[in-house]
XYZ file of C-alpha atoms in Angstrom:
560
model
C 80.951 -10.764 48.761
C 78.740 -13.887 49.158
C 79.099 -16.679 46.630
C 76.171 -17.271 43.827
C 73.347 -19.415 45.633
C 70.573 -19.001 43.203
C 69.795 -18.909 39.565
C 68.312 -15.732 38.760
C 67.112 -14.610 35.219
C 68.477 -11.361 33.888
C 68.616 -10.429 30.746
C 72.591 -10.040 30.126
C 72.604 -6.985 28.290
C 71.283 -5.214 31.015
C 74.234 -6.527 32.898
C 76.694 -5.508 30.155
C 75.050 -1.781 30.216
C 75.199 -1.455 34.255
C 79.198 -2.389 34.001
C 79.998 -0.439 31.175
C 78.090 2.443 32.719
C 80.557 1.760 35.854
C 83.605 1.984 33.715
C 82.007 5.432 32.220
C 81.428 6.378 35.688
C 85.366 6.024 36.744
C 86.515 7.379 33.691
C 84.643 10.809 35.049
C 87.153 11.042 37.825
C 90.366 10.914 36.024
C 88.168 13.272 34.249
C 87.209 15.457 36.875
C 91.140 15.805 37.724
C 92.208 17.052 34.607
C 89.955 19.739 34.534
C 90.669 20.708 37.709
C 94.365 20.525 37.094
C 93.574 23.138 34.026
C 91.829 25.298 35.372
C 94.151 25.645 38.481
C 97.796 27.459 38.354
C 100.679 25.038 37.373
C 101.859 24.796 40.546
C 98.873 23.522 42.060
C 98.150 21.153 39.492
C 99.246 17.756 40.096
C 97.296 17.685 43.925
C 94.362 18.129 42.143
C 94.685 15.037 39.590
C 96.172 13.127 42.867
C 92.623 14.071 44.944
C 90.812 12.331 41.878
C 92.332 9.160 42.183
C 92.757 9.041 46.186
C 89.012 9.543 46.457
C 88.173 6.473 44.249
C 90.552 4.405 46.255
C 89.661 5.581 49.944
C 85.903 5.773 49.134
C 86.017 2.480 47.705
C 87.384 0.967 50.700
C 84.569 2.771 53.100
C 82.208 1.886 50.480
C 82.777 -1.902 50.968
C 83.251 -2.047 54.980
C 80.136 -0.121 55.478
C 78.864 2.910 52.992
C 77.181 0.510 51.415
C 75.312 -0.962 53.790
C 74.681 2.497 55.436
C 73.512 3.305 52.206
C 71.296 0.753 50.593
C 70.367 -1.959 53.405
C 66.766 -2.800 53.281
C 65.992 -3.084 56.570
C 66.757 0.662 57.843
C 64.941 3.151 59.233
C 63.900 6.669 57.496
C 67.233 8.181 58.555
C 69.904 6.172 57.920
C 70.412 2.506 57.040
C 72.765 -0.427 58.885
C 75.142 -2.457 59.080
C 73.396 -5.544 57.429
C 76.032 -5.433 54.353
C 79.051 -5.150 56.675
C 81.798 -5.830 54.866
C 79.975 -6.840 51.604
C 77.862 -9.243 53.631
C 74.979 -10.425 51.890
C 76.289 -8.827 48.121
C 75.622 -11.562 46.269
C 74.157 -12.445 42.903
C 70.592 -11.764 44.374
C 69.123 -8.061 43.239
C 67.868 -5.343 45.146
C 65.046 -4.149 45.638
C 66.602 -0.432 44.157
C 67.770 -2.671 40.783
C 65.729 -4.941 40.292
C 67.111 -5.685 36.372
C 70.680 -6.685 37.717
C 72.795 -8.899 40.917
C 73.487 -6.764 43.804
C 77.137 -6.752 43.291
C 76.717 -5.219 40.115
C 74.518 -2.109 41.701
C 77.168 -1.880 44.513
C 80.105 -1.098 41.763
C 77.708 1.468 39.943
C 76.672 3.255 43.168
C 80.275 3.000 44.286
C 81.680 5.191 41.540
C 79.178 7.854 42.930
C 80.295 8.033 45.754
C 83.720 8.386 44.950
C 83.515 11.001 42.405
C 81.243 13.269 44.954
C 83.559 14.282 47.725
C 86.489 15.069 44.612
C 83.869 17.779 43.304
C 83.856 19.523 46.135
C 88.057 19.893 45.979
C 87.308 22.359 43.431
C 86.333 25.161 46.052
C 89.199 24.475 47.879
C 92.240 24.255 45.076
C 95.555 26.174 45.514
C 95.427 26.100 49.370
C 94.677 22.702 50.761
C 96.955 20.179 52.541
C 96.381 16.998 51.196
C 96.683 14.785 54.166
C 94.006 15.909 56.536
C 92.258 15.480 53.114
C 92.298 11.643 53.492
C 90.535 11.384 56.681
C 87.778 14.097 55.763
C 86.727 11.617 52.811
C 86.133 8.527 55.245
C 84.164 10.895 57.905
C 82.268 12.841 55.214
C 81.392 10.190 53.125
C 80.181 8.240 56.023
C 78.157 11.516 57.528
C 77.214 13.381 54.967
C 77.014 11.211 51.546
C 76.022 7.991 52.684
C 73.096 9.796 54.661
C 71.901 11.981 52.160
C 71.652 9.343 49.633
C 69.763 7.274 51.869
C 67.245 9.757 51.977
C 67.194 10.094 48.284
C 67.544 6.994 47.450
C 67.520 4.157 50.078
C 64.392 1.905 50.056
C 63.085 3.729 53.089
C 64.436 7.050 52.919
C 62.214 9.578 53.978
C 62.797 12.013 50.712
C 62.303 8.441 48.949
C 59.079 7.953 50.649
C 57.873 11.408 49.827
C 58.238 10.829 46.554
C 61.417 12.964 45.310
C 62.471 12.903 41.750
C 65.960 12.465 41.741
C 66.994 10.750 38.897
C 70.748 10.527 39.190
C 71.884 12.131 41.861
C 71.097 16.285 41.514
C 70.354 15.976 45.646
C 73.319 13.546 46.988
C 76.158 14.747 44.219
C 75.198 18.278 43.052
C 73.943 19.852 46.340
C 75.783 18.042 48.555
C 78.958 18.482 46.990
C 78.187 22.115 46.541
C 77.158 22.872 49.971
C 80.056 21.090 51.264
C 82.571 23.517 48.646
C 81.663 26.753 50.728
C 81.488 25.339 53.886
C 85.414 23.770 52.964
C 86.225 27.454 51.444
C 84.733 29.107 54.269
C 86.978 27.065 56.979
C 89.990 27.622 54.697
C 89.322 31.611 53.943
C 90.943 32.629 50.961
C 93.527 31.981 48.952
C 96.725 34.628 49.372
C 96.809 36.254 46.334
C 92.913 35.643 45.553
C 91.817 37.558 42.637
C 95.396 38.278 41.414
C 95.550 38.383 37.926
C 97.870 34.874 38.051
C 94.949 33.253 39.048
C 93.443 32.153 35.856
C 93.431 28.614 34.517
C 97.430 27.333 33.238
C 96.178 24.644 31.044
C 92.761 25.198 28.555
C 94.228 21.559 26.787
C 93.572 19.870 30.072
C 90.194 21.502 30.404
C 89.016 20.429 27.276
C 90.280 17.280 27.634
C 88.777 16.726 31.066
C 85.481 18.301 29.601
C 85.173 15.841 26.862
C 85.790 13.009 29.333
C 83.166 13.934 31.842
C 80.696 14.467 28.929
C 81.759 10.802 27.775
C 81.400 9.246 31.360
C 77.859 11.248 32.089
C 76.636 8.882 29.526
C 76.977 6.167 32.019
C 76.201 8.272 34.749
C 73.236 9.320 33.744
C 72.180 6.704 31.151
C 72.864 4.027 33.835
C 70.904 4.927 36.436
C 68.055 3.296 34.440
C 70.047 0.292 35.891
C 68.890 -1.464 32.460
C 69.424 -1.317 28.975
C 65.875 0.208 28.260
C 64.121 3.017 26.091
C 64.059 5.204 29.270
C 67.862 4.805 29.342
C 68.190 5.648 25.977
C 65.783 9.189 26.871
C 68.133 9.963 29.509
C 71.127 10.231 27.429
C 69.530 11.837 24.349
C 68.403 14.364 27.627
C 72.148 14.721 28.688
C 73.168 15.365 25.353
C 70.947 18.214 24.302
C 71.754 19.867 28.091
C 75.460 19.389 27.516
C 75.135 21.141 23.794
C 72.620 23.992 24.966
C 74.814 24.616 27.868
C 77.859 25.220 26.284
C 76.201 27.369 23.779
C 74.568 29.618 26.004
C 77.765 29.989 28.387
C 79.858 31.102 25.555
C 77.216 33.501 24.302
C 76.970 35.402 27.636
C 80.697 35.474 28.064
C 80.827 37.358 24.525
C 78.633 39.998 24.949
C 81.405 41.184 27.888
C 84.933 40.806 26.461
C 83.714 39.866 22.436
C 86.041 36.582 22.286
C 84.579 32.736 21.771
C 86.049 31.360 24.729
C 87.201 27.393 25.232
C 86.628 27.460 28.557
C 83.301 29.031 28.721
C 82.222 26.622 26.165
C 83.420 23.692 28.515
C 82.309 25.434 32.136
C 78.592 25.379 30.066
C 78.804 22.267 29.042
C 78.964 20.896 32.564
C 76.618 23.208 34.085
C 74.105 21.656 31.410
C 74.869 18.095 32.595
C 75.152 18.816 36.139
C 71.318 20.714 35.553
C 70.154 18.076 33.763
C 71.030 15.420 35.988
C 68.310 14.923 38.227
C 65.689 15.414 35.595
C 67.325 13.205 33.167
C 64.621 10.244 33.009
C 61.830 12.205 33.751
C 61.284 14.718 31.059
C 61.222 14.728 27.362
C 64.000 16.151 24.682
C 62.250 19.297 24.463
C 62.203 20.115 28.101
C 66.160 19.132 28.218
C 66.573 22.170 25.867
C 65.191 24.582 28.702
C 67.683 22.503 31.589
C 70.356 23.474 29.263
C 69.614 26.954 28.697
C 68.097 28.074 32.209
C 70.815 25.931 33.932
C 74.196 27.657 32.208
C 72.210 31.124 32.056
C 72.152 31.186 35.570
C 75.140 29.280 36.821
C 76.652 31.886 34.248
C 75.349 34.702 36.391
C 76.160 33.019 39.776
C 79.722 33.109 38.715
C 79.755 36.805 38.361
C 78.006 37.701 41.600
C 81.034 35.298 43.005
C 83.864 37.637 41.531
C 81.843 40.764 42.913
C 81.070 39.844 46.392
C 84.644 38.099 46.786
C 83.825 34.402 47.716
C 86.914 32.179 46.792
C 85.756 29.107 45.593
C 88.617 28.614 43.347
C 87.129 26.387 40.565
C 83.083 27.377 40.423
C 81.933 24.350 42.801
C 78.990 25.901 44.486
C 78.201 28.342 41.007
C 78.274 25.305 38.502
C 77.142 22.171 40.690
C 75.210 23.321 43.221
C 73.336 25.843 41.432
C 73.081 23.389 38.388
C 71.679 20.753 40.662
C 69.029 23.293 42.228
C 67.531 24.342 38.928
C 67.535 20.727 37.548
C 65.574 19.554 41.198
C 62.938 22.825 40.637
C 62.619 21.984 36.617
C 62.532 18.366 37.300
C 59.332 19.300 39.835
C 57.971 21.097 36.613
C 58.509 19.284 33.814
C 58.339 16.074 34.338
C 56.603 13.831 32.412
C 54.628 10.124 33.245
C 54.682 8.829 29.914
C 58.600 9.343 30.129
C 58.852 7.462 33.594
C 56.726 5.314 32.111
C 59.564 4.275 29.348
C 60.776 1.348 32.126
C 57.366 0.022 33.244
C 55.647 -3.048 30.997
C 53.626 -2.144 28.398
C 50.402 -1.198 30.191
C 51.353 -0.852 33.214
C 48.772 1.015 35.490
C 50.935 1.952 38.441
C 53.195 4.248 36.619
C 53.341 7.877 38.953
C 52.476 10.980 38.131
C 54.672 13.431 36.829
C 55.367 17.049 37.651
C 53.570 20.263 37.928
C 52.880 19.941 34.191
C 51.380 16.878 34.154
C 49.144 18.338 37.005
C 50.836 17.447 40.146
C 51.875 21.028 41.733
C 52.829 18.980 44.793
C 56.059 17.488 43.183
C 57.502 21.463 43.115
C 57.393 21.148 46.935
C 59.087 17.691 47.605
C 61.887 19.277 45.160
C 62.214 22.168 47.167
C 62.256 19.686 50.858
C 65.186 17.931 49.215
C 67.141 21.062 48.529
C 66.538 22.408 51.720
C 67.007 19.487 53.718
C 70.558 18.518 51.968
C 71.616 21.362 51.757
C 71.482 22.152 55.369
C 72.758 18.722 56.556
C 75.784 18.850 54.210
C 76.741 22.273 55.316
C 76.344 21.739 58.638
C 78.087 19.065 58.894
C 80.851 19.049 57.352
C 81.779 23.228 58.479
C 81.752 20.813 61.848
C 83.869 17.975 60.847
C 86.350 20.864 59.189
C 86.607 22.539 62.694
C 86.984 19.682 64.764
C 89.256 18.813 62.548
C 91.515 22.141 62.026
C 91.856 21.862 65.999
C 93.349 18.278 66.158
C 97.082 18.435 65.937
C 98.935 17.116 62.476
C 95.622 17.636 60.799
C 95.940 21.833 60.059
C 93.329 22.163 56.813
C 95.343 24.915 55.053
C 98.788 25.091 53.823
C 101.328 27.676 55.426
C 102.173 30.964 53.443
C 105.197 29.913 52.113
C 104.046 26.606 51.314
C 100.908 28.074 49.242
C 103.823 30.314 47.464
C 105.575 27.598 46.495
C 102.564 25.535 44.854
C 100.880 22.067 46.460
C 102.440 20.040 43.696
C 106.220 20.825 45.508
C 105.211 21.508 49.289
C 102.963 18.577 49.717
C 103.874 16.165 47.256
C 107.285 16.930 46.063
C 106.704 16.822 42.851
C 105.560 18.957 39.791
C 103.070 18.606 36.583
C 105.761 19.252 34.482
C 109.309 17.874 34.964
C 111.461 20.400 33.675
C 110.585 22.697 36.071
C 113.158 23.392 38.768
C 112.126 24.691 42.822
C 112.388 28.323 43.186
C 112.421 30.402 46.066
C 112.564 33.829 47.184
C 116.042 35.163 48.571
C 114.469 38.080 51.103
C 118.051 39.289 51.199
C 118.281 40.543 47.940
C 118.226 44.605 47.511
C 115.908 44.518 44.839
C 112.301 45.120 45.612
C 110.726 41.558 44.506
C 114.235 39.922 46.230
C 115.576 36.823 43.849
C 114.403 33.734 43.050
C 116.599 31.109 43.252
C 116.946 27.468 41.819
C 117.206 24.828 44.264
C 118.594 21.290 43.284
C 119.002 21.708 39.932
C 121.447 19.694 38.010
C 122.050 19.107 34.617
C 119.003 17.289 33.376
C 116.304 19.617 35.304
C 117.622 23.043 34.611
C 115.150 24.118 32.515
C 113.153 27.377 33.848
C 109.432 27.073 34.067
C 107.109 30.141 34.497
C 103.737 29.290 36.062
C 101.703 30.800 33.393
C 101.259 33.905 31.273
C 99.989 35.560 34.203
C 102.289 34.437 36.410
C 104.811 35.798 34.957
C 103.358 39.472 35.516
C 104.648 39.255 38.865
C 107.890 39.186 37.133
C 107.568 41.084 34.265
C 106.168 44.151 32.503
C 102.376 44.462 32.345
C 101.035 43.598 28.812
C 100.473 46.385 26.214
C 101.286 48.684 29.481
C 105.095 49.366 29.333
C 104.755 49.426 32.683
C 106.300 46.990 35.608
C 104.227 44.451 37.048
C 105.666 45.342 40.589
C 108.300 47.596 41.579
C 111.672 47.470 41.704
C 113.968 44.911 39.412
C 114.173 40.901 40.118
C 117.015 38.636 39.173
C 117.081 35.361 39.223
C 120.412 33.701 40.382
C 122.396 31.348 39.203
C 121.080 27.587 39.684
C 122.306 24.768 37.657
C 122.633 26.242 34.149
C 120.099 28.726 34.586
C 120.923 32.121 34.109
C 118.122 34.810 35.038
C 115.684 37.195 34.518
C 115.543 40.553 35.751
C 112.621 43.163 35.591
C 114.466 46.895 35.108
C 112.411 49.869 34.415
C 109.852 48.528 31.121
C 112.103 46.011 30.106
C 112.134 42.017 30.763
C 114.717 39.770 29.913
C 114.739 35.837 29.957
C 117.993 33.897 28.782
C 118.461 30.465 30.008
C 121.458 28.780 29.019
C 121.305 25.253 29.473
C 124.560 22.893 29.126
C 123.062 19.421 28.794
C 125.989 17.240 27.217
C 123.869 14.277 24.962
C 127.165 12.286 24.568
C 131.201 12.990 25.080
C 131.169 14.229 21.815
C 128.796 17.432 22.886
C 130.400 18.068 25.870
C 131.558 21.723 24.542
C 128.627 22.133 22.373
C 125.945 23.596 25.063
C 122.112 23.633 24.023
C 120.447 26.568 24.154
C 116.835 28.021 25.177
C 115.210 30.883 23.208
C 116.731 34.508 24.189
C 113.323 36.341 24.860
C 113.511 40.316 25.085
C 110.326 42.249 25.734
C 110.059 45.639 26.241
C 108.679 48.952 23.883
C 108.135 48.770 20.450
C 111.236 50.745 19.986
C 113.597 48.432 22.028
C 113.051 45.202 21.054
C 115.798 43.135 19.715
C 114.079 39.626 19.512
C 115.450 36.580 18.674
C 114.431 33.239 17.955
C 116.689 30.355 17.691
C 115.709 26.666 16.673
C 116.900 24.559 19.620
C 119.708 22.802 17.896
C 119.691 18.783 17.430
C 123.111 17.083 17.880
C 123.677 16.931 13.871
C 122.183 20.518 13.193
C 125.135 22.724 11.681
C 122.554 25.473 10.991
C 120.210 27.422 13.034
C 117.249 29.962 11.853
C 116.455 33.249 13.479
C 113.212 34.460 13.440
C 112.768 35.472 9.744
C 113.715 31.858 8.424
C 116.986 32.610 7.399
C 119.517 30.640 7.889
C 122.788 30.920 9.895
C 125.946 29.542 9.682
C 126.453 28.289 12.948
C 129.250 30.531 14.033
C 127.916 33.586 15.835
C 128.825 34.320 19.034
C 128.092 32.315 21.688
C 127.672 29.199 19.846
């Protein structure tokens, strides 16, 4: 970064809104990797928050050697730009001729949390069966290729999409469809997951969604609302816009989803919500509240529908990618074409300002439809192209293998790549193929006595183990035990009938030592069997326990 050599005048609340639309900006990709995480199985989790984070720090890096300057240097050609800001060369307090309202080095922090939270979308398509590690390369050669290109186009100050005249507000063309296209090229490399469409794939964690929801919504304030790149009325529009997508989206989403299975799902409402913003996105400063009511609703209607055409012609892209970005940023470009409006774009110009373009078809310019549809085209193809190459040079290259063995997929990312799991009671389990029994054991590794606790991946999960719901009949075949590790005991699957009981000796003090706690005994099987009880786990001065009516007990049944 160069040192301040002149005194320009900005106004500082434009500054203020620019940074805190950064910081809204970076919030989306913790964001982005909790919803990911909850929407994924358990045991895939945690490599999907850890993707978040390692693409803000690696494309952060690129960004200041040379995406950047590749990026947003004056001086290029239609293609691509150069390496004028080399290293943050030339970043300085002076502005740029794409933010005029603010210092360079303030636009280079906004633009750089876009280009760090693009390449983590696209992880989405390719959850539950990516190595990590050939993952850290691929975002230095894609952003460098693929994003820092494309955006050139859109938005460099000679880009040829830019000198066409495309209406991109905030970023439908380099974040949406490039993202998106680069999601099925990823999944198509990878092929699909091992136990695709198994009924255990469903998301382990709806908390997680919602909570990533509501923090993308937050940070697509910034995202959006910034791009104004000034604290102006047309800022101001663009979030109101955002807003009313967000709302309409989620609405809609959840109202389709009813009309097959009759329940008000979470999830729907939050997958809506984000198809709203992500349609909304690159029409957000160009059209008025009204016309952000039909992004909403057109955008989640069909995204809606593109996710059921996935399930039916089998295309694994594990977490709706290409359905809910790409497709979201491909209405929002045509609408945007359509709809937009001069007397909105003319929200940042002076008062009276003369030179204020044209808007869309609507406002009579039927051309604007077409430069949309060049942009789409022309991203589209570049991303997929080149990144299905990158992937395929890279699968060859030795060390750098894109897709996780078969074991390692069975036993989760979170534990094969990372060695770790979301949740930290949750002890390694493995198959014993020796066992008789037709699903073999599972047995703990390297538990001890303060991670003995058994963890089940999720409802669904668990029907690999255990009787089918409402069914009475086995999920599988055959009966399962799982063997002794640590202090767990096991479960076995017999006939209709599935047991857990996990007895757990964790000593609190010298004084407990004989005193072991104990986990729930669960029993589920016919109406007619079941014997289920409840039990309060005990606290070290507890002399009573409850069973599952509230009554009490005296402490002294067996076992105890």
């Amino acid at each position: 970064m160069d040192p301040v050599t002149s005194h320009t005048d900005y106004k500082p609340g434009d500054i203020a809104w620019v940074l805190t639309s950064t910081a809204l900006v970076f919030l989306m990709c913790p964001g982005l990797g909790l919803f990911y995480a909850g929407m994924a199985r358990m045991k895939h989790s945690l490599s999907l928050m850890m993707l978040s984070v390692l693409a803000v720090a690696l494309v952060s890096i690129q960004w200041y050697f040379w995406g950047f300057s590749l990026t947003f240097s004056t001086t290029g050609g239609p293609f691509i730009g150069n390496l004028d800001h080399f290293v943050g060369r030339g970043i300085s307090w002076e502005p740029h001729p794409s933010a005029p309202n603010v210092p360079m080095s303030a636009f280079f922090l906004f633009q750089l949390m876009f280009a760090a939270i693009t390449p983590a979308l696209a992880y989405g398509a390719t959850a539950e069966r990516m190595r990590i590690m050939p993952s850290i390369l691929f975002l230095f050669v894609w952003s460098t290729l693929v994003y820092d290109v494309i955006t050139y186009w859109v938005w460099g100050p000679n880009g040829w999409l830019t000198v066409m005249g495309v209406m991109d507000y905030a970023g439908g063309t380099p974040v949406h469809i490039s993202s998106g296209s680069a999601a099925v090229a990823y999944a198509m490399v990878l092929g699909k997951r091992k136990d695709y469409n198994h009924p255990s794939t469903v998301p382990h964690n709806v908390a997680f969604v919602f909570i990533g929801t509501a923090l993308l919504w937050f940070g697509w304030f910034g995202f959006n609302g910034g791009s104004a790149l000034a604290a102006n009325a047309r800022g101001i529009q663009t979030i109101i816009n955002s807003h009313l997508s967000a709302c309409v989206g989620g609405i809609v989403w959840v109202m389709l989803d009813y009309r097959h299975n009759k329940k008000l799902t979470l999830i729907g409402f939050c997958t809506g919500a984000v198809a709203g913003l992500a349609t909304i996105t690159p029409g957000s400063g160009f059209v008025s509240s009204s016309s952000s009511l039909v992004f909403g609703f057109v955008g989640a209607g069909v995204c809606n529908l593109c996710v059921s055409w996935k399930s039916k012609y089998h295309f694994d892209d594990a977490l709706d990618v290409f359905a809910v970005h790409y497709v979201g940023g491909l209405i929002g470009l045509i609408l945007t074409g359509i709809f937009a409006q001069q007397s909105i774009i003319g929200l940042s110009y002076p008062a009276g300002a003369t030179d204020v373009p044209l808007g869309g078809w609507l406002d009579g310019n039927y051309r604007q439809v077409l430069v949309q549809l060049a942009a789409i085209g022309s991203v589209t193809v570049w991303s997929f192209v080149v990144t299905y190459g990158i992937l395929v040079v890279m699968n060859k290259i030795p060390g750098l293998r894109l897709r996780l063995k078969d074991d390692e997929e069975e036993l989760g990312t979170d534990m094969a790549q990372m060695g770790e799991t979301a949740y930290g009671f949750m002890p390694l389990l493995m198959r014993n193929p020796d066992e008789e029994s037709g699903l073999g054991s599972m047995i703990s590794k390297g538990a001890n006595e303060n991670n003995s606790a058994l963890r089940l991946n999720n409802l669904a999960d668990a029907s690999q183990l255990a009787v089918g719901r409402g069914s009475g009949t086995p999920a599988s075949s055959g009966a399962s035990t799982l063997g002794k590790g640590g202090n767990a005991e096991l479960i076995r699957v017999e006939g209709s009938t599935t047991t857990l009981n996990l007895d757990l000796h964790v000593p609190q003090s010298d004084e407990d030592e004989n005193h072991p706690r104990r986990l729930p005994q669960m029993t589920e099987g016919p109406a007619s069997c079941q014997n289920n009880r409840i039990s309060r786990v005990p606290s070290r001065h507890d002399k009573n326990d409850y069973t599952e009516d509230g009554t009490e007990s005296d402490g002294s049944s067996e076992g105890r």
